[in-house]
Short mmCIF file of C-alpha atoms in Angstrom, two decimals:
data_model
loop_
_atom_site.label_atom_id
_atom_site.label_comp_id
_atom_site.label_asym_id
_atom_site.label_seq_id
_atom_site.Cartn_x
_atom_site.Cartn_y
_atom_site.Cartn_z
CA MET A 1 -41.61 -11.71 -25.77
CA ASP A 2 -42.27 -7.74 -24.31
CA LEU A 3 -39.80 -5.37 -24.27
CA GLY A 4 -40.15 -5.30 -20.45
CA PRO A 5 -39.11 -9.07 -19.86
CA TYR A 6 -36.27 -8.91 -22.34
CA LEU A 7 -34.78 -6.24 -20.77
CA PHE A 8 -35.22 -8.17 -17.50
CA LEU A 9 -33.39 -10.64 -18.73
CA ALA A 10 -30.66 -8.78 -20.52
CA SER A 11 -30.17 -7.06 -17.16
CA LEU A 12 -29.77 -10.62 -15.40
CA GLU A 13 -27.22 -11.62 -17.65
CA GLY A 14 -25.74 -8.18 -17.47
CA ALA A 15 -25.38 -8.38 -13.50
CA VAL A 16 -24.00 -11.99 -13.88
CA THR A 17 -20.89 -10.39 -16.30
CA ALA A 18 -20.68 -7.71 -13.86
CA ALA A 19 -19.98 -9.63 -10.31
CA VAL A 20 -17.51 -11.88 -12.23
CA LEU A 21 -15.77 -9.01 -13.72
CA ALA A 22 -16.23 -6.73 -10.24
CA LEU A 23 -14.16 -9.41 -8.26
CA THR A 24 -11.20 -10.08 -11.19
CA ALA A 25 -10.84 -6.11 -11.36
CA VAL A 26 -10.87 -5.59 -7.62
CA GLY A 27 -8.07 -8.04 -7.52
CA LEU A 28 -6.27 -6.22 -10.58
CA SER A 29 -6.88 -2.85 -8.59
CA LEU A 30 -5.86 -3.69 -5.36
CA VAL A 31 -2.35 -4.81 -6.61
CA PHE A 32 -2.01 -2.11 -8.88
CA GLY A 33 -3.12 0.29 -6.12
CA VAL A 34 -1.09 -1.06 -2.87
CA MET A 35 1.89 -2.22 -5.31
CA ARG A 36 1.99 -0.15 -8.25
CA VAL A 37 2.60 -3.12 -10.52
CA VAL A 38 0.42 -3.24 -13.51
CA ASN A 39 -0.43 -7.33 -13.43
CA VAL A 40 -0.74 -8.33 -17.15
CA ALA A 41 -0.63 -12.40 -16.12
CA HIS A 42 -3.53 -11.27 -13.99
CA GLY A 43 -6.06 -12.99 -16.17
CA GLU A 44 -3.92 -16.02 -16.42
CA PHE A 45 -4.72 -16.01 -12.48
CA PHE A 46 -8.24 -16.50 -13.69
CA MET A 47 -7.95 -19.30 -16.11
CA LEU A 48 -5.92 -21.05 -13.34
CA GLY A 49 -8.91 -20.88 -11.12
CA ALA A 50 -11.11 -22.14 -13.64
CA VAL A 51 -8.44 -25.32 -14.73
CA LEU A 52 -7.81 -25.73 -11.28
CA ALA A 53 -11.49 -26.08 -10.29
CA TRP A 54 -12.22 -28.29 -13.08
CA TRP A 55 -9.20 -30.51 -11.71
CA VAL A 56 -10.23 -30.33 -8.50
CA ALA A 57 -13.91 -31.42 -9.31
CA SER A 58 -12.91 -33.89 -11.58
CA LEU A 59 -10.89 -35.64 -8.35
CA ALA A 60 -13.51 -35.33 -6.09
CA GLY A 61 -16.33 -37.06 -7.79
CA GLY A 62 -19.62 -37.76 -6.12
CA HIS A 63 -22.34 -34.92 -5.97
CA PRO A 64 -21.45 -32.04 -8.29
CA ALA A 65 -21.74 -29.45 -5.07
CA ILE A 66 -18.84 -31.46 -3.31
CA GLY A 67 -16.37 -30.82 -6.13
CA PHE A 68 -17.59 -27.12 -6.24
CA ALA A 69 -17.54 -26.47 -2.68
CA LEU A 70 -13.79 -27.82 -2.53
CA ALA A 71 -12.53 -25.94 -5.97
CA VAL A 72 -14.15 -22.85 -4.26
CA LEU A 73 -11.80 -23.20 -1.30
CA VAL A 74 -8.77 -25.25 -2.84
CA ALA A 75 -8.20 -22.97 -6.32
CA PRO A 76 -8.04 -19.51 -5.32
CA VAL A 77 -5.63 -20.73 -2.63
CA ILE A 78 -3.45 -22.32 -4.93
CA ALA A 79 -3.82 -19.44 -7.66
CA GLY A 80 -2.88 -17.49 -4.76
CA ALA A 81 0.07 -18.82 -3.52
CA ILE A 82 1.75 -19.27 -7.06
CA ALA A 83 1.43 -15.46 -7.49
CA ALA A 84 2.70 -14.91 -4.19
CA ALA A 85 5.89 -16.93 -5.00
CA ALA A 86 6.17 -14.83 -8.64
CA ASP A 87 6.47 -11.99 -6.36
CA PHE A 88 9.19 -13.79 -4.50
CA ILE A 89 10.97 -14.99 -7.21
CA VAL A 90 10.63 -12.25 -9.98
CA LEU A 91 8.85 -8.96 -8.97
CA LYS A 92 10.89 -8.50 -5.60
CA ARG A 93 14.12 -8.60 -7.62
CA LEU A 94 13.06 -6.26 -9.98
CA ASP A 95 12.66 -3.83 -7.08
CA TYR A 96 8.81 -3.48 -8.35
CA ASP A 97 10.13 -1.00 -10.82
CA PRO A 98 6.95 0.22 -12.76
CA GLU A 99 8.41 -0.61 -16.50
CA ASN A 100 9.94 -4.02 -15.60
CA THR A 101 7.61 -5.48 -13.80
CA ILE A 102 5.31 -5.02 -16.92
CA VAL A 103 7.58 -6.80 -18.95
CA ALA A 104 7.99 -9.46 -16.24
CA THR A 105 4.42 -10.31 -15.61
CA ILE A 106 3.75 -10.65 -19.63
CA GLY A 107 6.43 -13.43 -19.20
CA ILE A 108 4.72 -14.99 -16.40
CA LEU A 109 1.49 -14.66 -18.50
CA TYR A 110 3.23 -17.51 -21.05
CA ILE A 111 4.48 -19.20 -18.32
CA ILE A 112 1.30 -19.94 -16.90
CA GLN A 113 -0.49 -20.13 -20.03
CA GLN A 114 2.01 -23.16 -21.67
CA THR A 115 2.29 -24.72 -18.44
CA VAL A 116 -1.47 -25.43 -18.38
CA LEU A 117 -1.33 -25.97 -22.59
CA MET A 118 1.52 -28.73 -21.67
CA THR A 119 -0.51 -30.47 -18.74
CA TYR A 120 -4.19 -29.66 -18.85
CA GLY A 121 -4.12 -29.72 -22.88
CA PRO A 122 -6.05 -27.53 -25.57
CA ASP A 123 -9.91 -28.79 -24.84
CA ALA A 124 -12.24 -26.63 -23.02
CA ARG A 125 -13.73 -28.78 -20.05
CA PRO A 126 -16.92 -28.15 -18.26
CA VAL A 127 -17.40 -28.26 -14.50
CA GLU A 128 -20.98 -28.81 -13.17
CA ALA A 129 -22.75 -26.57 -11.35
CA PRO A 130 -23.51 -27.74 -7.75
CA PHE A 131 -27.10 -27.06 -8.55
CA SER A 132 -29.41 -26.49 -11.41
CA TYR A 133 -32.57 -25.42 -10.15
CA ARG A 134 -34.46 -23.11 -12.45
CA ILE A 135 -36.15 -20.35 -11.24
CA TYR A 136 -39.56 -19.79 -13.22
CA PHE A 137 -40.36 -16.24 -13.41
CA PRO A 138 -43.84 -15.15 -15.19
CA TRP A 139 -42.00 -15.03 -18.55
CA PHE A 140 -39.12 -17.38 -18.75
CA GLY A 141 -37.11 -19.52 -16.65
CA TYR A 142 -34.04 -18.57 -15.37
CA SER A 143 -30.42 -20.71 -13.96
CA ALA A 144 -30.68 -20.15 -10.04
CA TYR A 145 -27.07 -20.91 -10.37
CA LYS A 146 -26.45 -17.45 -12.08
CA LEU A 147 -28.30 -15.42 -9.41
CA PHE A 148 -26.15 -17.79 -7.06
CA VAL A 149 -23.08 -16.00 -8.42
CA ILE A 150 -24.34 -12.48 -8.45
CA ALA A 151 -24.88 -13.07 -4.42
CA ALA A 152 -21.92 -15.06 -3.77
CA ALA A 153 -19.82 -12.26 -5.57
CA VAL A 154 -21.53 -9.66 -3.86
CA ALA A 155 -20.73 -11.41 -0.30
CA ILE A 156 -17.36 -11.80 -1.38
CA LEU A 157 -16.82 -7.84 -2.24
CA LEU A 158 -18.51 -6.84 1.04
CA GLY A 159 -15.80 -9.48 2.90
CA VAL A 160 -13.21 -7.57 1.06
CA TRP A 161 -14.66 -4.24 1.55
CA ALA A 162 -14.89 -5.41 5.45
CA ILE A 163 -11.06 -6.20 5.43
CA MET A 164 -9.56 -3.04 4.01
CA ALA A 165 -11.84 -1.11 6.26
CA ARG A 166 -12.29 -2.73 9.68
CA THR A 167 -9.29 -5.34 10.30
CA ARG A 168 -5.42 -4.61 11.21
CA ILE A 169 -4.18 -6.22 8.01
CA GLY A 170 -6.26 -3.85 5.81
CA LEU A 171 -5.26 -1.08 7.61
CA VAL A 172 -1.39 -2.54 7.00
CA LEU A 173 -2.26 -2.53 3.35
CA ARG A 174 -4.07 1.08 3.20
CA ALA A 175 -0.77 2.44 4.90
CA THR A 176 1.68 0.76 2.75
CA GLN A 177 -0.35 2.16 -0.72
CA LEU A 178 0.01 5.77 0.58
CA ASP A 179 3.63 5.70 1.61
CA ARG A 180 5.61 2.65 1.47
CA GLU A 181 8.82 4.28 2.80
CA THR A 182 6.74 5.79 5.66
CA ALA A 183 4.79 2.34 6.18
CA GLN A 184 8.56 0.62 6.65
CA ALA A 185 10.07 3.28 8.83
CA PHE A 186 6.97 2.12 11.26
CA GLY A 187 7.49 -1.77 11.30
CA ILE A 188 5.59 -2.56 8.40
CA PRO A 189 7.26 -5.27 6.45
CA VAL A 190 6.45 -4.34 2.98
CA GLU A 191 8.02 -7.24 1.31
CA ARG A 192 5.78 -9.41 3.31
CA VAL A 193 2.74 -6.88 2.30
CA TYR A 194 3.57 -6.97 -1.22
CA ALA A 195 3.77 -10.89 -1.44
CA LEU A 196 0.12 -11.26 0.35
CA VAL A 197 -1.40 -8.82 -1.94
CA PHE A 198 0.03 -10.34 -5.16
CA GLY A 199 -1.54 -13.68 -4.25
CA LEU A 200 -4.86 -11.91 -2.82
CA GLY A 201 -5.41 -10.33 -6.28
CA ALA A 202 -4.77 -13.62 -8.32
CA GLY A 203 -6.99 -15.16 -5.20
CA LEU A 204 -9.53 -13.22 -6.30
CA ALA A 205 -9.49 -13.51 -10.07
CA ALA A 206 -8.95 -17.33 -9.42
CA LEU A 207 -12.33 -17.27 -7.00
CA ALA A 208 -14.28 -15.59 -10.30
CA ALA A 209 -13.28 -18.00 -12.50
CA VAL A 210 -14.38 -20.82 -10.26
CA LEU A 211 -17.95 -19.19 -9.81
CA ILE A 212 -17.91 -18.55 -13.67
CA VAL A 213 -16.49 -22.00 -14.97
CA PRO A 214 -20.21 -23.84 -14.54
CA ILE A 215 -21.46 -21.51 -17.08
CA GLN A 216 -18.50 -21.07 -19.30
CA GLN A 217 -16.07 -24.05 -19.40
CA ALA A 218 -12.34 -23.78 -18.57
CA HIS A 219 -9.89 -23.03 -21.61
CA TYR A 220 -6.08 -22.56 -21.23
CA LEU A 221 -6.74 -19.08 -23.73
CA MET A 222 -9.76 -18.11 -21.39
CA GLY A 223 -7.86 -15.46 -19.61
CA GLY A 224 -7.63 -12.79 -22.47
CA ASP A 225 -11.05 -11.26 -21.81
CA PRO A 226 -11.26 -10.91 -18.32
CA LEU A 227 -8.02 -8.97 -18.53
CA LEU A 228 -8.59 -6.68 -21.14
CA LEU A 229 -12.28 -6.22 -19.47
CA SER A 230 -10.50 -5.48 -16.21
CA PHE A 231 -8.23 -2.97 -17.62
CA ILE A 232 -10.87 -1.02 -18.83
CA VAL A 233 -12.75 -1.45 -15.41
CA VAL A 234 -9.71 0.02 -13.31
CA ILE A 235 -8.74 2.67 -15.93
CA ILE A 236 -12.60 3.86 -15.92
CA GLY A 237 -13.04 3.43 -12.05
CA GLY A 238 -9.58 5.05 -11.23
CA LEU A 239 -6.16 3.69 -10.79
CA GLY A 240 -6.11 2.15 -7.49
CA SER A 241 -9.90 2.88 -6.06
CA LEU A 242 -11.64 -0.31 -5.05
CA SER A 243 -14.87 1.40 -4.99
CA GLY A 244 -14.52 3.03 -8.32
CA THR A 245 -13.56 -0.27 -9.56
CA VAL A 246 -16.44 -1.84 -8.32
CA VAL A 247 -18.70 1.08 -9.58
CA ALA A 248 -17.06 1.06 -13.00
CA ALA A 249 -17.80 -2.89 -13.06
CA ILE A 250 -21.26 -2.71 -12.75
CA ILE A 251 -21.23 0.02 -15.43
CA ILE A 252 -19.20 -2.11 -17.93
CA GLY A 253 -20.70 -5.69 -16.83
CA MET A 254 -24.31 -4.31 -17.13
CA SER A 255 -23.97 -2.56 -20.29
CA ASP A 256 -22.19 -5.18 -21.86
CA GLY A 257 -25.11 -7.91 -20.70
CA ILE A 258 -27.57 -5.57 -22.20
CA ILE A 259 -25.99 -4.45 -25.60
CA SER A 260 -24.92 -8.21 -26.17
CA VAL A 261 -28.63 -9.10 -25.91
CA PHE A 262 -29.79 -6.69 -27.69
CA PHE A 263 -27.20 -6.19 -30.12
CA THR A 264 -23.68 -8.01 -30.62
CA PRO A 265 -20.93 -8.76 -27.91
CA THR A 266 -18.63 -7.11 -30.54
CA LEU A 267 -20.70 -3.61 -30.24
CA ALA A 268 -20.74 -4.18 -26.34
CA LYS A 269 -16.90 -4.38 -26.85
CA ILE A 270 -16.46 -1.35 -29.14
CA ILE A 271 -18.81 0.61 -26.75
CA ALA A 272 -16.23 0.19 -23.52
CA THR A 273 -13.60 0.55 -25.43
CA LEU A 274 -14.59 3.60 -26.66
CA LEU A 275 -15.57 4.65 -23.15
CA VAL A 276 -11.95 4.30 -22.01
CA ALA A 277 -10.88 6.25 -24.46
CA PHE A 278 -13.06 9.29 -23.75
CA ILE A 279 -12.10 9.01 -19.99
CA LEU A 280 -8.60 8.74 -20.83
CA VAL A 281 -9.17 12.28 -22.76
CA PHE A 282 -11.41 13.75 -20.51
CA ARG A 283 -11.02 12.66 -17.20
CA PRO A 284 -7.40 10.71 -16.64
CA THR A 285 -7.80 10.05 -13.10
CA GLY A 286 -10.73 8.07 -13.64
CA LEU A 287 -14.11 8.17 -12.29
CA PHE A 288 -13.26 8.29 -8.28
CA GLY A 289 -9.24 8.18 -8.54
CA THR A 290 -8.09 11.43 -6.91
CA ARG A 291 -4.15 11.24 -7.78
CA SER A 292 -2.16 10.46 -11.06
CA ALA A 293 -0.70 7.14 -11.27
CA MET B 1 22.72 4.68 23.07
CA LEU B 2 22.97 5.37 19.08
CA ASP B 3 26.42 5.21 17.54
CA VAL B 4 26.49 5.76 14.08
CA SER B 5 30.26 4.76 12.66
CA ASN B 6 31.72 6.11 9.20
CA ILE B 7 28.78 5.28 6.92
CA LEU B 8 28.58 5.72 3.07
CA VAL B 9 25.46 6.05 1.14
CA ALA B 10 25.09 6.48 -2.41
CA TYR B 11 21.93 6.81 -4.67
CA GLY B 12 22.75 5.00 -7.45
CA GLU B 13 26.49 5.64 -8.56
CA ALA B 14 26.52 9.12 -6.98
CA PRO B 15 27.74 8.87 -3.60
CA VAL B 16 25.73 11.21 -1.00
CA LEU B 17 27.16 10.40 2.40
CA HIS B 18 31.07 10.08 1.96
CA GLY B 19 31.69 8.62 6.01
CA ILE B 20 29.51 10.38 8.66
CA SER B 21 30.29 9.05 12.04
CA LEU B 22 28.06 10.33 15.07
CA ALA B 23 26.93 8.89 18.61
CA VAL B 24 24.01 10.28 20.41
CA ASN B 25 23.72 9.63 24.41
CA ALA B 26 20.59 9.03 26.34
CA GLY B 27 19.04 11.84 27.38
CA GLU B 28 20.88 14.09 24.90
CA ILE B 29 19.92 16.48 22.16
CA LEU B 30 22.18 16.27 19.26
CA CYS B 31 21.51 18.61 16.32
CA LEU B 32 22.35 17.92 12.77
CA MET B 33 23.54 21.07 11.01
CA GLY B 34 24.33 21.73 7.37
CA ARG B 35 23.12 23.58 4.14
CA ASN B 36 20.54 22.48 1.93
CA GLY B 37 22.25 18.94 0.02
CA ALA B 38 24.38 18.22 2.73
CA GLY B 39 23.21 14.87 3.34
CA LYS B 40 20.98 15.38 6.96
CA THR B 41 17.91 13.56 5.54
CA THR B 42 20.20 10.99 3.98
CA THR B 43 21.96 10.46 7.44
CA MET B 44 18.43 10.09 9.13
CA LYS B 45 16.66 7.47 6.57
CA ALA B 46 20.33 5.52 6.44
CA ILE B 47 20.05 5.20 10.17
CA MET B 48 16.22 4.10 9.67
CA GLY B 49 17.54 1.61 7.60
CA LEU B 50 15.63 3.08 4.95
CA LEU B 51 18.85 3.24 2.32
CA PRO B 52 21.28 0.70 1.79
CA LEU B 53 24.60 1.49 3.27
CA SER B 54 28.05 0.76 0.88
CA ALA B 55 29.82 0.97 4.19
CA GLY B 56 29.66 1.75 7.87
CA SER B 57 27.38 0.77 10.60
CA VAL B 58 24.96 1.97 12.80
CA HIS B 59 24.46 0.80 16.68
CA LEU B 60 21.88 0.77 18.85
CA ASP B 61 22.75 -0.09 22.33
CA GLY B 62 25.72 -2.28 20.85
CA GLU B 63 23.02 -3.79 18.52
CA ASP B 64 24.13 -3.87 14.89
CA ILE B 65 20.78 -2.30 13.74
CA SER B 66 22.20 -1.48 10.35
CA ALA B 67 22.30 -5.34 9.53
CA LEU B 68 18.42 -5.67 10.40
CA PRO B 69 15.98 -5.69 7.56
CA PRO B 70 14.24 -2.17 7.47
CA HIS B 71 11.07 -3.10 9.32
CA GLU B 72 12.66 -4.21 12.26
CA VAL B 73 14.48 -1.01 12.93
CA PRO B 74 11.53 0.93 14.52
CA LYS B 75 10.84 -2.16 16.58
CA ARG B 76 14.46 -1.55 18.43
CA GLY B 77 12.65 1.55 19.61
CA ILE B 78 13.43 3.85 17.08
CA GLY B 79 10.80 6.90 16.36
CA TYR B 80 11.09 8.82 13.21
CA ILE B 81 9.63 12.09 12.30
CA PRO B 82 10.63 12.58 8.67
CA GLN B 83 10.42 15.72 6.61
CA GLY B 84 7.22 17.37 5.62
CA ARG B 85 5.81 14.82 8.15
CA ARG B 86 4.76 12.02 5.79
CA LEU B 87 1.34 11.06 7.32
CA PHE B 88 -0.55 8.46 5.88
CA SER B 89 -2.85 11.24 4.47
CA GLU B 90 -6.24 9.42 3.86
CA LEU B 91 -6.31 7.51 6.84
CA THR B 92 -7.53 9.16 9.93
CA VAL B 93 -5.87 10.20 12.76
CA ALA B 94 -6.86 7.11 15.07
CA GLU B 95 -5.46 4.80 12.26
CA ASN B 96 -1.92 6.99 11.77
CA LEU B 97 -1.60 6.29 15.94
CA GLU B 98 -2.35 3.08 15.32
CA ILE B 99 0.34 2.14 12.83
CA GLY B 100 2.70 3.73 15.26
CA LEU B 101 1.27 1.72 18.25
CA MET B 102 1.63 -1.62 16.30
CA VAL B 103 5.45 -1.18 16.10
CA ARG B 104 6.14 -2.45 19.78
CA GLY B 105 2.49 -3.60 20.42
CA GLY B 106 1.46 -0.23 22.12
CA GLY B 107 -1.88 -0.65 24.29
CA LYS B 108 -4.40 1.91 25.44
CA LYS B 109 -2.04 3.19 28.01
CA VAL B 110 0.71 4.25 25.49
CA ARG B 111 -2.41 5.63 23.27
CA ASP B 112 -3.89 7.56 26.66
CA ARG B 113 -0.49 8.99 27.60
CA VAL B 114 0.45 10.22 23.88
CA LEU B 115 -2.96 11.67 23.51
CA ASP B 116 -2.45 13.60 26.89
CA ILE B 117 0.60 15.38 25.66
CA PHE B 118 -1.51 16.38 22.39
CA PRO B 119 -5.47 17.09 23.50
CA ARG B 120 -6.28 18.70 20.44
CA LEU B 121 -5.61 15.30 18.54
CA ARG B 122 -8.11 13.75 20.78
CA GLU B 123 -10.83 16.14 19.51
CA ARG B 124 -9.82 14.92 16.10
CA LEU B 125 -9.27 10.94 16.16
CA GLY B 126 -12.07 10.41 13.51
CA GLN B 127 -10.76 12.92 11.07
CA ARG B 128 -8.29 12.32 7.91
CA ALA B 129 -5.10 13.20 8.52
CA GLU B 130 -4.94 15.31 5.04
CA THR B 131 -7.77 17.42 6.49
CA LEU B 132 -5.72 18.92 9.78
CA SER B 133 -3.81 22.01 9.69
CA GLY B 134 -0.11 22.37 9.48
CA GLY B 135 0.72 22.72 12.97
CA GLU B 136 -1.88 19.92 13.91
CA GLN B 137 -0.26 17.33 11.15
CA GLN B 138 3.15 17.72 12.84
CA MET B 139 1.81 17.00 16.52
CA LEU B 140 0.14 13.79 14.60
CA ALA B 141 3.62 12.84 12.88
CA THR B 142 5.27 13.27 16.46
CA ALA B 143 2.59 11.35 18.60
CA ARG B 144 2.78 8.74 16.09
CA ALA B 145 6.52 8.26 16.38
CA LEU B 146 5.75 8.59 20.36
CA CYS B 147 3.14 5.59 20.33
CA ILE B 148 6.50 3.57 19.60
CA GLU B 149 7.67 4.45 23.08
CA PRO B 150 11.29 5.48 21.76
CA LYS B 151 14.22 5.26 23.60
CA LEU B 152 15.88 7.24 20.48
CA LEU B 153 13.69 10.21 18.44
CA LEU B 154 14.76 11.09 14.88
CA LEU B 155 13.11 14.40 13.94
CA ASP B 156 13.72 15.91 10.23
CA GLU B 157 13.05 19.85 10.67
CA PRO B 158 9.81 19.04 12.80
CA THR B 159 9.11 23.13 13.00
CA GLU B 160 9.16 23.75 9.32
CA GLY B 161 6.50 25.90 8.16
CA LEU B 162 4.71 26.33 11.46
CA GLN B 163 3.76 29.37 13.36
CA PRO B 164 5.65 30.47 16.66
CA SER B 165 3.16 29.09 19.56
CA MET B 166 3.34 25.58 17.65
CA ILE B 167 6.93 25.64 17.69
CA ASP B 168 6.96 26.24 21.10
CA GLN B 169 4.76 23.49 21.80
CA ILE B 170 6.83 20.89 19.90
CA ARG B 171 9.74 22.13 21.48
CA GLN B 172 8.49 21.63 24.90
CA VAL B 173 7.87 17.85 23.75
CA ILE B 174 11.29 17.29 22.56
CA VAL B 175 13.08 18.69 26.10
CA GLU B 176 10.50 16.87 27.66
CA MET B 177 11.25 13.57 25.74
CA LYS B 178 14.83 14.57 26.58
CA MET B 179 14.23 14.74 30.21
CA GLN B 180 13.01 11.14 30.21
CA GLY B 181 16.45 9.77 29.13
CA VAL B 182 15.30 9.39 25.36
CA ALA B 183 18.07 10.18 23.09
CA ILE B 184 17.12 13.03 20.43
CA LEU B 185 18.89 13.67 16.84
CA LEU B 186 17.28 16.62 15.55
CA VAL B 187 17.83 18.05 12.26
CA GLU B 188 16.70 21.67 12.16
CA GLN B 189 17.71 24.91 10.19
CA ARG B 190 16.42 27.45 12.71
CA VAL B 191 19.40 28.78 14.49
CA ASP B 192 17.70 30.17 17.82
CA ALA B 193 15.66 26.94 17.97
CA VAL B 194 19.08 24.90 17.97
CA LEU B 195 20.94 26.99 20.29
CA SER B 196 18.17 27.04 22.98
CA ILE B 197 17.61 23.13 23.14
CA ALA B 198 20.37 21.09 21.79
CA ASP B 199 23.50 19.52 23.92
CA ARG B 200 26.09 19.51 20.96
CA VAL B 201 25.99 20.40 17.68
CA ALA B 202 27.51 18.15 14.50
CA PHE B 203 27.76 19.98 11.45
CA ILE B 204 27.82 18.12 8.05
CA GLU B 205 28.96 19.76 4.56
CA ASN B 206 28.85 17.76 1.50
CA GLY B 207 28.16 14.26 3.01
CA ARG B 208 31.37 14.75 5.22
CA ASN B 209 31.27 15.22 8.62
CA ARG B 210 33.06 18.69 10.46
CA ASP B 211 33.02 19.92 13.70
CA ILE B 212 30.92 18.36 16.74
CA VAL B 213 30.87 21.58 19.09
CA ASP B 214 28.71 21.62 22.35
CA ALA B 215 25.93 24.48 21.92
CA ALA B 216 27.22 26.67 24.61
CA THR B 217 30.36 27.00 22.92
CA LEU B 218 28.30 27.79 20.07
CA ARG B 219 26.42 30.75 21.82
CA LYS B 220 29.51 32.07 22.94
CA ASN B 221 30.66 31.95 18.86
CA HIS B 222 28.74 32.36 15.67
CA ALA B 223 32.07 31.95 13.66
CA LEU B 224 31.25 28.13 12.81
CA LEU B 225 27.39 28.85 12.12
CA THR B 226 28.41 31.30 9.75
CA ARG B 227 30.93 28.96 8.16
CA TYR B 228 28.69 25.83 7.93
CA VAL B 229 25.21 27.15 7.24
CA GLY B 230 25.83 30.86 6.51
CA VAL B 231 24.23 32.83 9.30
#
């Protein structure tokens, strides 16, 4: 294969990585932006999404599309509900103290991970893709499902943007992010907003995992990489900036895909981590961040 | 209307208010005076429920609002204009007003009435709050509170850092609200401003109540002003 088509294939792989990463990282960014909580358990909500997707799909039976559609609806809601409960039971009681919540979310990470290990077990299990067409380009065939993942991620991100920019609930979230105390003085129930945001952030990670699980397989340790990459993306994009997060996810996802195809995945991670180091040295607020955290 | 009785507030271990009591009636302007750090802003925040009370209570029209969760307090009809304005800086003028309107479900009518008071804001509806001039920001902070259709207004140094024409405009709005029967609790440093609009003045010192006197008495006798605020 010539360099051109090869680069095209690598870009497609990068776009899939970028799409899933953008969804996951936007969830992390939303939680940090509004609540100022660094959610170390974010990757576990991603993993929960994948495991729940397998569970729902295996219960549903029938055509794989039925199980997948159910998983898209059910898995993010359950993961979000668990997150909202964790917020209510743990984070609220710590008064959202920045340092204490880091330690607490590390605890939540292990609770979720070990609970999944004890119930779901140590195996990696596949979820069948809802459809298995291949699209034939002149040089190679490519899974239509992967293209669907890209399109779905774009649609979901547009939906998140519309909610934040155009709805009353988005207005309430942005006001809470800008000034928690004044928001409260204007009747905004900050505690409920926080539970909602924590649930929404986890739900986005779970949704990303449902999309990727037909390509990757569900496993109880799969939350590590998305967590690391999400942190990289959120730092590069600027803490709390959703648009910055999306741009950074595209940069990191695409370069990860392309470098992985041409060289090795390890080199891709090295370069991404190096990029974070440079950003932290030369532009600590990130590409789109305006204020320091 | 507002009845603050013997409230104690502490930041962590350090007590800031040692038992403040005051009452504001409908159609009355009570001014809170005292040196920096005397506890004026803390008193305001405590009334809004933003700080937990160690003791004492705050009643509004007989209802114990200090027992409510903080976000329920403004819904009883309290408009708060915090020190330093505390606008939602990245939101537009229209969005800041919308936050105020949402508190008590105020509709277009309320919004129009508020914008009639501050016509300058109508020209700037789509602009981000942080891009407004200082005077316009104070107008917006005031307008946001008026969107609640308050029966009690808390104003914390509303004229701080403003030019005279703007101070005059803000003062007119305060007097207008008083005429409409709104109870007003005002924190203000400028003695001339206080003496011209306040009905009564409550002095506080080191988190404790001192004298509460009629403004008319103060106009004749400056001794208390010298004693509590040093002017």
